[in-house]
Amino acid sequence: MASDAPHDARLPLLKIYNSLTRTKNDFIPVDPTGEVVTWYACGPTVYEDAHLGHAKNRVSTDIIRRIMRDYFGFRVKFVMNTTDIDDKIILQARRQHLLARFKHQHAEEETVSETVLAEVKAAFLQYVGKNLPSLPGGMNPESFAEEVNKAYKETLQSQSVTVEDLLLRADIGTAQLAAEAVQNPGTASEFFAKADDVLLPYLDALHGASIDSNNHQIYLELSQKFERRFFEDMDALNVLPPDQLTRVTQYVRQIVDFVEKVVATGFGYATPDGSVYFDIDSFEKAGHSYSRL
């Protein structure tokens, strides 16, 4: 946190690029002594493992933090949050809960039963119908590879790969594993390793509405697991931990109050599904610049 107010402390010659004005400004801490710098950084949404983008962001931030501390001599108080509850976490946690329940119901079976095979085949067909619409409906897993080659041959052989092509290939790979699982089940662990990704959305479509939304432990188990794994990954990269960690679940009441104030000022609006969106047009018509926000 920095200030434009006059300052008596002797300060290091540090300038910060202001992306709004596109100029360089003197870095002047709010702290009257000029020694303490408070820094808040937005952390990850912990619903799956960290990826390369997380690593790049955290390593870059860590380098700047160390320069400010070790070269310029600031006492940096670094605060970071994790988003440990949101729509993605709720969806992923619910799906994982249903999948674990499904596996538990069939845990004592020595081989993959016909019932489980039928469920996975139905999940396969649902997944293909939603994500690979160019394939014929009701197709057999045995003909999957052949039908994919007919429908998507040009895309799969193209040397120029777009983001959409990568997503398509990922969907084909997921469906291919499920098709292989149905054809050659193997052991239960081998079978589910191939079928999990089509079962997740399938079971959620069937039973998701039956899950008690007030059972917060379902969601916390997922977010706590991936928060722990995130910091293990950052530690392996030698990234300094935050001096203070905050979590969304610790500030839900404050967040609700804040959103209600945004709506009351006319800068936010609710939709029929219960979501609240920021009204950029109203904000700028009131004389504010959205880019500053």
PDB file of C-alpha atoms in Angstrom:
ATOM      1  CA  MET A   1       0.000   0.000   0.000  1.00  0.00           C
ATOM      2  CA  ALA A   2       1.366   3.407  -0.969  1.00  0.00           C
ATOM      3  CA  SER A   3       0.322   7.016  -0.510  1.00  0.00           C
ATOM      4  CA  ASP A   4       0.717  10.302  -2.414  1.00  0.00           C
ATOM      5  CA  ALA A   5       0.768  12.335   0.823  1.00  0.00           C
ATOM      6  CA  PRO A   6       3.878  14.336   1.787  1.00  0.00           C
ATOM      7  CA  HIS A   7       6.418  12.233   3.613  1.00  0.00           C
ATOM      8  CA  ASP A   8       9.245  13.085   5.978  1.00  0.00           C
ATOM      9  CA  ALA A   9      10.950   9.693   5.993  1.00  0.00           C
ATOM     10  CA  ARG A  10      14.059   9.106   3.953  1.00  0.00           C
ATOM     11  CA  LEU A  11      12.903   6.806   1.184  1.00  0.00           C
ATOM     12  CA  PRO A  12      14.679   4.543  -1.274  1.00  0.00           C
ATOM     13  CA  LEU A  13      14.589   5.623  -4.906  1.00  0.00           C
ATOM     14  CA  LEU A  14      11.862   3.228  -5.958  1.00  0.00           C
ATOM     15  CA  LYS A  15       9.340   4.061  -8.654  1.00  0.00           C
ATOM     16  CA  ILE A  16       6.221   2.126  -9.634  1.00  0.00           C
ATOM     17  CA  TYR A  17       4.691   2.073 -13.087  1.00  0.00           C
ATOM     18  CA  ASN A  18       1.119   3.407 -12.955  1.00  0.00           C
ATOM     19  CA  SER A  19      -0.865   1.485 -15.563  1.00  0.00           C
ATOM     20  CA  LEU A  20      -3.747   3.996 -15.394  1.00  0.00           C
ATOM     21  CA  THR A  21      -1.696   7.112 -16.138  1.00  0.00           C
ATOM     22  CA  ARG A  22       1.107   5.196 -17.888  1.00  0.00           C
ATOM     23  CA  THR A  23       3.699   7.087 -15.930  1.00  0.00           C
ATOM     24  CA  LYS A  24       6.194   6.222 -13.209  1.00  0.00           C
ATOM     25  CA  ASN A  25       5.320   7.387  -9.701  1.00  0.00           C
ATOM     26  CA  ASP A  26       7.466   7.582  -6.582  1.00  0.00           C
ATOM     27  CA  PHE A  27       6.713   4.672  -4.283  1.00  0.00           C
ATOM     28  CA  ILE A  28       5.752   6.189  -0.916  1.00  0.00           C
ATOM     29  CA  PRO A  29       4.465   3.789   1.769  1.00  0.00           C
ATOM     30  CA  VAL A  30       1.528   4.808   3.956  1.00  0.00           C
ATOM     31  CA  ASP A  31       3.710   4.029   6.978  1.00  0.00           C
ATOM     32  CA  PRO A  32       5.082   7.390   8.276  1.00  0.00           C
ATOM     33  CA  THR A  33       8.518   5.857   8.823  1.00  0.00           C
ATOM     34  CA  GLY A  34       8.667   4.653   5.246  1.00  0.00           C
ATOM     35  CA  GLU A  35       9.741   1.214   6.444  1.00  0.00           C
ATOM     36  CA  VAL A  36       6.622  -0.952   6.485  1.00  0.00           C
ATOM     37  CA  VAL A  37       4.823  -1.928   3.297  1.00  0.00           C
ATOM     38  CA  THR A  38       1.522  -3.800   3.404  1.00  0.00           C
ATOM     39  CA  TRP A  39       0.838  -5.905   0.329  1.00  0.00           C
ATOM     40  CA  TYR A  40      -2.369  -7.781  -0.492  1.00  0.00           C
ATOM     41  CA  ALA A  41      -2.247 -10.344  -3.299  1.00  0.00           C
ATOM     42  CA  CYS A  42      -5.129 -12.351  -4.711  1.00  0.00           C
ATOM     43  CA  GLY A  43      -4.479 -16.068  -4.347  1.00  0.00           C
ATOM     44  CA  PRO A  44      -5.910 -19.170  -6.035  1.00  0.00           C
ATOM     45  CA  THR A  45      -9.384 -20.671  -6.169  1.00  0.00           C
ATOM     46  CA  VAL A  46      -8.627 -24.048  -4.631  1.00  0.00           C
ATOM     47  CA  TYR A  47     -10.752 -26.591  -6.477  1.00  0.00           C
ATOM     48  CA  GLU A  48      -7.996 -28.446  -8.348  1.00  0.00           C
ATOM     49  CA  ASP A  49      -4.204 -28.692  -8.453  1.00  0.00           C
ATOM     50  CA  ALA A  50      -2.069 -25.674  -9.293  1.00  0.00           C
ATOM     51  CA  HIS A  51      -1.008 -25.239 -12.918  1.00  0.00           C
ATOM     52  CA  LEU A  52       1.793 -23.407 -14.729  1.00  0.00           C
ATOM     53  CA  GLY A  53      -0.077 -20.094 -14.603  1.00  0.00           C
ATOM     54  CA  HIS A  54      -0.261 -20.255 -10.810  1.00  0.00           C
ATOM     55  CA  ALA A  55       3.461 -21.001 -10.641  1.00  0.00           C
ATOM     56  CA  LYS A  56       4.375 -18.104 -12.953  1.00  0.00           C
ATOM     57  CA  ASN A  57       2.245 -15.649 -10.998  1.00  0.00           C
ATOM     58  CA  ARG A  58       3.530 -16.673  -7.584  1.00  0.00           C
ATOM     59  CA  VAL A  59       7.204 -16.866  -8.601  1.00  0.00           C
ATOM     60  CA  SER A  60       7.035 -13.429 -10.253  1.00  0.00           C
ATOM     61  CA  THR A  61       5.376 -11.945  -7.166  1.00  0.00           C
ATOM     62  CA  ASP A  62       7.897 -13.643  -4.893  1.00  0.00           C
ATOM     63  CA  ILE A  63      10.826 -12.134  -6.805  1.00  0.00           C
ATOM     64  CA  ILE A  64       9.408  -8.603  -6.437  1.00  0.00           C
ATOM     65  CA  ARG A  65       8.655  -9.239  -2.773  1.00  0.00           C
ATOM     66  CA  ARG A  66      12.238 -10.360  -2.109  1.00  0.00           C
ATOM     67  CA  ILE A  67      13.669  -7.345  -3.962  1.00  0.00           C
ATOM     68  CA  MET A  68      11.588  -4.968  -1.866  1.00  0.00           C
ATOM     69  CA  ARG A  69      12.621  -6.749   1.317  1.00  0.00           C
ATOM     70  CA  ASP A  70      16.254  -7.644   0.645  1.00  0.00           C
ATOM     71  CA  TYR A  71      17.395  -4.850  -1.693  1.00  0.00           C
ATOM     72  CA  PHE A  72      15.265  -1.855  -0.716  1.00  0.00           C
ATOM     73  CA  GLY A  73      15.003  -2.870   2.941  1.00  0.00           C
ATOM     74  CA  PHE A  74      11.253  -2.554   3.352  1.00  0.00           C
ATOM     75  CA  ARG A  75       9.501  -4.571   6.049  1.00  0.00           C
ATOM     76  CA  VAL A  76       6.882  -6.201   3.852  1.00  0.00           C
ATOM     77  CA  LYS A  77       3.693  -7.563   5.394  1.00  0.00           C
ATOM     78  CA  PHE A  78       2.392  -9.890   2.692  1.00  0.00           C
ATOM     79  CA  VAL A  79      -1.260 -10.930   2.900  1.00  0.00           C
ATOM     80  CA  MET A  80      -2.824 -13.404   0.460  1.00  0.00           C
ATOM     81  CA  ASN A  81      -6.254 -14.976   0.201  1.00  0.00           C
ATOM     82  CA  THR A  82      -7.569 -18.257  -1.082  1.00  0.00           C
ATOM     83  CA  THR A  83     -11.041 -18.526  -2.551  1.00  0.00           C
ATOM     84  CA  ASP A  84     -12.189 -21.655  -0.747  1.00  0.00           C
ATOM     85  CA  ILE A  85     -15.843 -21.494  -1.738  1.00  0.00           C
ATOM     86  CA  ASP A  86     -17.378 -20.541  -5.093  1.00  0.00           C
ATOM     87  CA  ASP A  87     -19.413 -22.119  -7.889  1.00  0.00           C
ATOM     88  CA  LYS A  88     -16.501 -24.181  -9.247  1.00  0.00           C
ATOM     89  CA  ILE A  89     -15.696 -25.573  -5.800  1.00  0.00           C
ATOM     90  CA  ILE A  90     -19.342 -26.407  -5.095  1.00  0.00           C
ATOM     91  CA  LEU A  91     -19.666 -28.218  -8.433  1.00  0.00           C
ATOM     92  CA  GLN A  92     -16.388 -30.114  -8.156  1.00  0.00           C
ATOM     93  CA  ALA A  93     -16.951 -31.079  -4.508  1.00  0.00           C
ATOM     94  CA  ARG A  94     -20.479 -32.295  -5.194  1.00  0.00           C
ATOM     95  CA  ARG A  95     -19.306 -34.388  -8.136  1.00  0.00           C
ATOM     96  CA  GLN A  96     -16.423 -35.906  -6.176  1.00  0.00           C
ATOM     97  CA  HIS A  97     -18.782 -36.708  -3.293  1.00  0.00           C
ATOM     98  CA  LEU A  98     -21.221 -38.489  -5.610  1.00  0.00           C
ATOM     99  CA  LEU A  99     -18.423 -40.405  -7.319  1.00  0.00           C
ATOM    100  CA  ALA A 100     -17.004 -41.548  -3.964  1.00  0.00           C
ATOM    101  CA  ARG A 101     -20.491 -42.662  -2.912  1.00  0.00           C
ATOM    102  CA  PHE A 102     -20.965 -44.569  -6.164  1.00  0.00           C
ATOM    103  CA  LYS A 103     -17.647 -46.368  -5.740  1.00  0.00           C
ATOM    104  CA  HIS A 104     -18.429 -47.165  -2.118  1.00  0.00           C
ATOM    105  CA  GLN A 105     -21.743 -48.748  -3.129  1.00  0.00           C
ATOM    106  CA  HIS A 106     -19.841 -51.154  -5.391  1.00  0.00           C
ATOM    107  CA  ALA A 107     -16.663 -51.524  -3.336  1.00  0.00           C
ATOM    108  CA  GLU A 108     -17.282 -55.132  -2.315  1.00  0.00           C
ATOM    109  CA  GLU A 109     -17.697 -56.393  -5.871  1.00  0.00           C
ATOM    110  CA  GLU A 110     -14.639 -58.405  -6.951  1.00  0.00           C
ATOM    111  CA  THR A 111     -15.181 -57.606 -10.600  1.00  0.00           C
ATOM    112  CA  VAL A 112     -16.825 -54.728 -12.445  1.00  0.00           C
ATOM    113  CA  SER A 113     -20.502 -55.645 -12.464  1.00  0.00           C
ATOM    114  CA  GLU A 114     -22.918 -55.376 -15.349  1.00  0.00           C
ATOM    115  CA  THR A 115     -24.711 -52.646 -13.400  1.00  0.00           C
ATOM    116  CA  VAL A 116     -21.582 -50.526 -13.179  1.00  0.00           C
ATOM    117  CA  LEU A 117     -20.748 -51.175 -16.840  1.00  0.00           C
ATOM    118  CA  ALA A 118     -24.234 -50.040 -17.832  1.00  0.00           C
ATOM    119  CA  GLU A 119     -23.882 -46.842 -15.782  1.00  0.00           C
ATOM    120  CA  VAL A 120     -20.528 -46.028 -17.328  1.00  0.00           C
ATOM    121  CA  LYS A 121     -21.821 -46.718 -20.820  1.00  0.00           C
ATOM    122  CA  ALA A 122     -24.708 -44.303 -20.157  1.00  0.00           C
ATOM    123  CA  ALA A 123     -22.208 -41.763 -18.797  1.00  0.00           C
ATOM    124  CA  PHE A 124     -20.075 -42.243 -21.916  1.00  0.00           C
ATOM    125  CA  LEU A 125     -23.040 -41.576 -24.200  1.00  0.00           C
ATOM    126  CA  GLN A 126     -24.041 -38.488 -22.223  1.00  0.00           C
ATOM    127  CA  TYR A 127     -20.478 -37.138 -22.365  1.00  0.00           C
ATOM    128  CA  VAL A 128     -20.167 -37.761 -26.107  1.00  0.00           C
ATOM    129  CA  GLY A 129     -23.560 -36.190 -26.808  1.00  0.00           C
ATOM    130  CA  LYS A 130     -22.652 -33.019 -24.941  1.00  0.00           C
ATOM    131  CA  ASN A 131     -18.979 -32.578 -25.878  1.00  0.00           C
ATOM    132  CA  LEU A 132     -18.623 -34.321 -29.263  1.00  0.00           C
ATOM    133  CA  PRO A 133     -21.852 -33.469 -31.113  1.00  0.00           C
ATOM    134  CA  SER A 134     -20.461 -34.443 -34.526  1.00  0.00           C
ATOM    135  CA  LEU A 135     -20.504 -38.115 -33.503  1.00  0.00           C
ATOM    136  CA  PRO A 136     -23.655 -40.213 -34.053  1.00  0.00           C
ATOM    137  CA  GLY A 137     -26.006 -40.508 -31.091  1.00  0.00           C
ATOM    138  CA  GLY A 138     -26.293 -43.826 -29.278  1.00  0.00           C
ATOM    139  CA  MET A 139     -23.003 -45.095 -30.697  1.00  0.00           C
ATOM    140  CA  ASN A 140     -21.259 -48.120 -29.227  1.00  0.00           C
ATOM    141  CA  PRO A 141     -17.977 -47.591 -27.356  1.00  0.00           C
ATOM    142  CA  GLU A 142     -16.446 -50.211 -29.659  1.00  0.00           C
ATOM    143  CA  SER A 143     -16.880 -47.951 -32.695  1.00  0.00           C
ATOM    144  CA  PHE A 144     -15.738 -44.755 -30.954  1.00  0.00           C
ATOM    145  CA  ALA A 145     -12.231 -44.560 -32.431  1.00  0.00           C
ATOM    146  CA  GLU A 146     -13.528 -45.172 -35.946  1.00  0.00           C
ATOM    147  CA  GLU A 147     -16.279 -42.568 -35.659  1.00  0.00           C
ATOM    148  CA  VAL A 148     -13.874 -39.980 -34.214  1.00  0.00           C
ATOM    149  CA  ASN A 149     -11.537 -40.508 -37.148  1.00  0.00           C
ATOM    150  CA  LYS A 150     -14.404 -39.890 -39.556  1.00  0.00           C
ATOM    151  CA  ALA A 151     -15.822 -36.804 -37.834  1.00  0.00           C
ATOM    152  CA  TYR A 152     -12.665 -35.078 -36.604  1.00  0.00           C
ATOM    153  CA  LYS A 153      -9.885 -36.388 -38.840  1.00  0.00           C
ATOM    154  CA  GLU A 154      -9.044 -32.986 -40.323  1.00  0.00           C
ATOM    155  CA  THR A 155      -8.847 -31.305 -36.919  1.00  0.00           C
ATOM    156  CA  LEU A 156      -6.754 -34.071 -35.381  1.00  0.00           C
ATOM    157  CA  GLN A 157      -4.261 -34.044 -38.259  1.00  0.00           C
ATOM    158  CA  SER A 158      -3.978 -30.261 -38.504  1.00  0.00           C
ATOM    159  CA  GLN A 159      -0.553 -28.759 -37.767  1.00  0.00           C
ATOM    160  CA  SER A 160      -2.177 -25.490 -36.646  1.00  0.00           C
ATOM    161  CA  VAL A 161      -3.731 -26.066 -33.224  1.00  0.00           C
ATOM    162  CA  THR A 162      -6.151 -23.605 -31.608  1.00  0.00           C
ATOM    163  CA  VAL A 163      -7.393 -23.549 -28.023  1.00  0.00           C
ATOM    164  CA  GLU A 164     -10.662 -25.041 -29.271  1.00  0.00           C
ATOM    165  CA  ASP A 165      -8.704 -27.864 -30.910  1.00  0.00           C
ATOM    166  CA  LEU A 166      -6.908 -28.608 -27.637  1.00  0.00           C
ATOM    167  CA  LEU A 167     -10.208 -28.736 -25.750  1.00  0.00           C
ATOM    168  CA  LEU A 168     -11.666 -31.010 -28.413  1.00  0.00           C
ATOM    169  CA  ARG A 169      -8.694 -33.359 -28.151  1.00  0.00           C
ATOM    170  CA  ALA A 170      -9.064 -33.429 -24.381  1.00  0.00           C
ATOM    171  CA  ASP A 171     -12.751 -34.373 -24.703  1.00  0.00           C
ATOM    172  CA  ILE A 172     -11.879 -37.081 -27.215  1.00  0.00           C
ATOM    173  CA  GLY A 173      -9.228 -38.421 -24.856  1.00  0.00           C
ATOM    174  CA  THR A 174     -11.666 -38.520 -21.926  1.00  0.00           C
ATOM    175  CA  ALA A 175     -14.310 -40.336 -23.963  1.00  0.00           C
ATOM    176  CA  GLN A 176     -11.703 -42.720 -25.426  1.00  0.00           C
ATOM    177  CA  LEU A 177     -10.591 -43.800 -21.941  1.00  0.00           C
ATOM    178  CA  ALA A 178     -14.204 -44.479 -20.948  1.00  0.00           C
ATOM    179  CA  ALA A 179     -14.768 -46.484 -24.127  1.00  0.00           C
ATOM    180  CA  GLU A 180     -11.689 -48.567 -23.329  1.00  0.00           C
ATOM    181  CA  ALA A 181     -12.934 -49.106 -19.766  1.00  0.00           C
ATOM    182  CA  VAL A 182     -16.263 -50.475 -21.023  1.00  0.00           C
ATOM    183  CA  GLN A 183     -14.551 -52.770 -23.526  1.00  0.00           C
ATOM    184  CA  ASN A 184     -11.799 -54.020 -21.202  1.00  0.00           C
ATOM    185  CA  PRO A 185     -12.766 -53.360 -17.565  1.00  0.00           C
ATOM    186  CA  GLY A 186      -9.740 -54.956 -15.903  1.00  0.00           C
ATOM    187  CA  THR A 187      -9.573 -54.416 -12.150  1.00  0.00           C
ATOM    188  CA  ALA A 188     -11.914 -52.006 -10.403  1.00  0.00           C
ATOM    189  CA  SER A 189      -9.097 -49.485  -9.846  1.00  0.00           C
ATOM    190  CA  GLU A 190      -8.043 -49.671 -13.498  1.00  0.00           C
ATOM    191  CA  PHE A 191     -11.643 -49.356 -14.613  1.00  0.00           C
ATOM    192  CA  PHE A 192     -12.478 -46.284 -12.549  1.00  0.00           C
ATOM    193  CA  ALA A 193      -9.176 -44.593 -13.425  1.00  0.00           C
ATOM    194  CA  LYS A 194     -10.445 -44.535 -17.012  1.00  0.00           C
ATOM    195  CA  ALA A 195     -14.148 -43.923 -16.310  1.00  0.00           C
ATOM    196  CA  ASP A 196     -14.055 -41.278 -13.547  1.00  0.00           C
ATOM    197  CA  ASP A 197     -14.136 -38.230 -15.823  1.00  0.00           C
ATOM    198  CA  VAL A 198     -17.326 -39.261 -17.618  1.00  0.00           C
ATOM    199  CA  LEU A 199     -18.971 -40.445 -14.399  1.00  0.00           C
ATOM    200  CA  LEU A 200     -18.504 -37.101 -12.634  1.00  0.00           C
ATOM    201  CA  PRO A 201     -20.931 -35.030 -14.774  1.00  0.00           C
ATOM    202  CA  TYR A 202     -23.245 -38.023 -15.271  1.00  0.00           C
ATOM    203  CA  LEU A 203     -23.745 -38.730 -11.569  1.00  0.00           C
ATOM    204  CA  ASP A 204     -24.132 -35.018 -10.877  1.00  0.00           C
ATOM    205  CA  ALA A 205     -26.891 -34.724 -13.488  1.00  0.00           C
ATOM    206  CA  LEU A 206     -28.701 -37.657 -11.861  1.00  0.00           C
ATOM    207  CA  HIS A 207     -28.189 -36.955  -8.175  1.00  0.00           C
ATOM    208  CA  GLY A 208     -26.684 -33.483  -7.739  1.00  0.00           C
ATOM    209  CA  ALA A 209     -29.966 -31.912  -6.679  1.00  0.00           C
ATOM    210  CA  SER A 210     -30.271 -34.400  -3.803  1.00  0.00           C
ATOM    211  CA  ILE A 211     -27.107 -33.193  -2.046  1.00  0.00           C
ATOM    212  CA  ASP A 212     -27.719 -31.067   1.051  1.00  0.00           C
ATOM    213  CA  SER A 213     -26.219 -27.659   0.250  1.00  0.00           C
ATOM    214  CA  ASN A 214     -25.889 -26.979   3.977  1.00  0.00           C
ATOM    215  CA  ASN A 215     -23.441 -29.844   4.387  1.00  0.00           C
ATOM    216  CA  HIS A 216     -20.448 -27.536   4.162  1.00  0.00           C
ATOM    217  CA  GLN A 217     -17.982 -30.280   5.024  1.00  0.00           C
ATOM    218  CA  ILE A 218     -18.375 -31.695   1.503  1.00  0.00           C
ATOM    219  CA  TYR A 219     -17.006 -28.479   0.055  1.00  0.00           C
ATOM    220  CA  LEU A 220     -14.415 -27.744   2.734  1.00  0.00           C
ATOM    221  CA  GLU A 221     -12.822 -31.182   2.329  1.00  0.00           C
ATOM    222  CA  LEU A 222     -12.126 -30.404  -1.318  1.00  0.00           C
ATOM    223  CA  SER A 223     -10.873 -26.829  -0.821  1.00  0.00           C
ATOM    224  CA  GLN A 224      -8.715 -27.744   2.179  1.00  0.00           C
ATOM    225  CA  LYS A 225      -7.121 -30.574   0.211  1.00  0.00           C
ATOM    226  CA  PHE A 226      -6.190 -28.380  -2.751  1.00  0.00           C
ATOM    227  CA  GLU A 227      -5.151 -25.429  -0.600  1.00  0.00           C
ATOM    228  CA  ARG A 228      -2.681 -27.722   1.164  1.00  0.00           C
ATOM    229  CA  ARG A 229      -1.396 -29.083  -2.143  1.00  0.00           C
ATOM    230  CA  PHE A 230      -1.072 -25.557  -3.546  1.00  0.00           C
ATOM    231  CA  PHE A 231       1.242 -24.463  -0.740  1.00  0.00           C
ATOM    232  CA  GLU A 232       3.209 -27.696  -1.029  1.00  0.00           C
ATOM    233  CA  ASP A 233       3.803 -26.864  -4.699  1.00  0.00           C
ATOM    234  CA  MET A 234       4.774 -23.278  -3.900  1.00  0.00           C
ATOM    235  CA  ASP A 235       7.161 -24.479  -1.205  1.00  0.00           C
ATOM    236  CA  ALA A 236       8.777 -26.789  -3.748  1.00  0.00           C
ATOM    237  CA  LEU A 237       9.329 -23.696  -5.930  1.00  0.00           C
ATOM    238  CA  ASN A 238      10.911 -21.895  -2.928  1.00  0.00           C
ATOM    239  CA  VAL A 239       8.150 -19.278  -2.894  1.00  0.00           C
ATOM    240  CA  LEU A 240       7.864 -17.508   0.465  1.00  0.00           C
ATOM    241  CA  PRO A 241       4.598 -18.218   2.292  1.00  0.00           C
ATOM    242  CA  PRO A 242       2.288 -15.263   3.036  1.00  0.00           C
ATOM    243  CA  ASP A 243       2.673 -13.533   6.386  1.00  0.00           C
ATOM    244  CA  GLN A 244      -1.073 -13.805   6.731  1.00  0.00           C
ATOM    245  CA  LEU A 245      -3.539 -16.030   4.880  1.00  0.00           C
ATOM    246  CA  THR A 246      -7.217 -15.149   4.597  1.00  0.00           C
ATOM    247  CA  ARG A 247     -10.009 -17.310   3.206  1.00  0.00           C
ATOM    248  CA  VAL A 248     -13.327 -16.361   1.656  1.00  0.00           C
ATOM    249  CA  THR A 249     -15.208 -18.601   4.104  1.00  0.00           C
ATOM    250  CA  GLN A 250     -13.900 -16.433   6.963  1.00  0.00           C
ATOM    251  CA  TYR A 251     -15.446 -13.265   5.501  1.00  0.00           C
ATOM    252  CA  VAL A 252     -18.759 -14.349   3.957  1.00  0.00           C
ATOM    253  CA  ARG A 253     -20.826 -11.933   6.081  1.00  0.00           C
ATOM    254  CA  GLN A 254     -18.581  -8.995   5.141  1.00  0.00           C
ATOM    255  CA  ILE A 255     -18.718  -9.975   1.471  1.00  0.00           C
ATOM    256  CA  VAL A 256     -22.527 -10.167   1.540  1.00  0.00           C
ATOM    257  CA  ASP A 257     -22.713  -6.738   3.220  1.00  0.00           C
ATOM    258  CA  PHE A 258     -20.353  -5.271   0.642  1.00  0.00           C
ATOM    259  CA  VAL A 259     -22.315  -6.708  -2.300  1.00  0.00           C
ATOM    260  CA  GLU A 260     -25.559  -5.382  -0.829  1.00  0.00           C
ATOM    261  CA  LYS A 261     -24.010  -1.903  -0.655  1.00  0.00           C
ATOM    262  CA  VAL A 262     -22.871  -2.162  -4.286  1.00  0.00           C
ATOM    263  CA  VAL A 263     -26.426  -3.057  -5.344  1.00  0.00           C
ATOM    264  CA  ALA A 264     -27.888  -0.269  -3.164  1.00  0.00           C
ATOM    265  CA  THR A 265     -25.713   2.328  -4.916  1.00  0.00           C
ATOM    266  CA  GLY A 266     -27.012   1.156  -8.292  1.00  0.00           C
ATOM    267  CA  PHE A 267     -23.662  -0.288  -9.360  1.00  0.00           C
ATOM    268  CA  GLY A 268     -24.793  -3.915  -9.155  1.00  0.00           C
ATOM    269  CA  TYR A 269     -27.869  -5.913 -10.102  1.00  0.00           C
ATOM    270  CA  ALA A 270     -29.215  -9.354  -9.243  1.00  0.00           C
ATOM    271  CA  THR A 271     -30.360 -11.933 -11.795  1.00  0.00           C
ATOM    272  CA  PRO A 272     -33.172 -14.510 -11.400  1.00  0.00           C
ATOM    273  CA  ASP A 273     -30.655 -17.286 -10.584  1.00  0.00           C
ATOM    274  CA  GLY A 274     -29.410 -15.340  -7.539  1.00  0.00           C
ATOM    275  CA  SER A 275     -26.176 -14.060  -9.067  1.00  0.00           C
ATOM    276  CA  VAL A 276     -25.108 -10.425  -8.676  1.00  0.00           C
ATOM    277  CA  TYR A 277     -23.261  -8.642 -11.479  1.00  0.00           C
ATOM    278  CA  PHE A 278     -21.376  -5.368 -11.456  1.00  0.00           C
ATOM    279  CA  ASP A 279     -23.027  -2.692 -13.632  1.00  0.00           C
ATOM    280  CA  ILE A 280     -20.133  -1.115 -15.484  1.00  0.00           C
ATOM    281  CA  ASP A 281     -22.327   1.329 -17.427  1.00  0.00           C
ATOM    282  CA  SER A 282     -23.905   2.752 -14.263  1.00  0.00           C
ATOM    283  CA  PHE A 283     -20.512   2.994 -12.592  1.00  0.00           C
ATOM    284  CA  GLU A 284     -19.008   4.992 -15.471  1.00  0.00           C
ATOM    285  CA  LYS A 285     -22.110   7.179 -15.915  1.00  0.00           C
ATOM    286  CA  ALA A 286     -21.625   8.226 -12.283  1.00  0.00           C
ATOM    287  CA  GLY A 287     -18.243   9.658 -13.272  1.00  0.00           C
ATOM    288  CA  HIS A 288     -16.030   6.744 -12.253  1.00  0.00           C
ATOM    289  CA  SER A 289     -13.412   4.976 -14.355  1.00  0.00           C
ATOM    290  CA  TYR A 290     -13.835   1.202 -14.422  1.00  0.00           C
ATOM    291  CA  SER A 291     -10.159   0.706 -15.201  1.00  0.00           C
ATOM    292  CA  ARG A 292      -9.281   2.248 -11.810  1.00  0.00           C
ATOM    293  CA  LEU A 293     -11.452  -0.340 -10.076  1.00  0.00           C
TER     294      LEU A 293
END
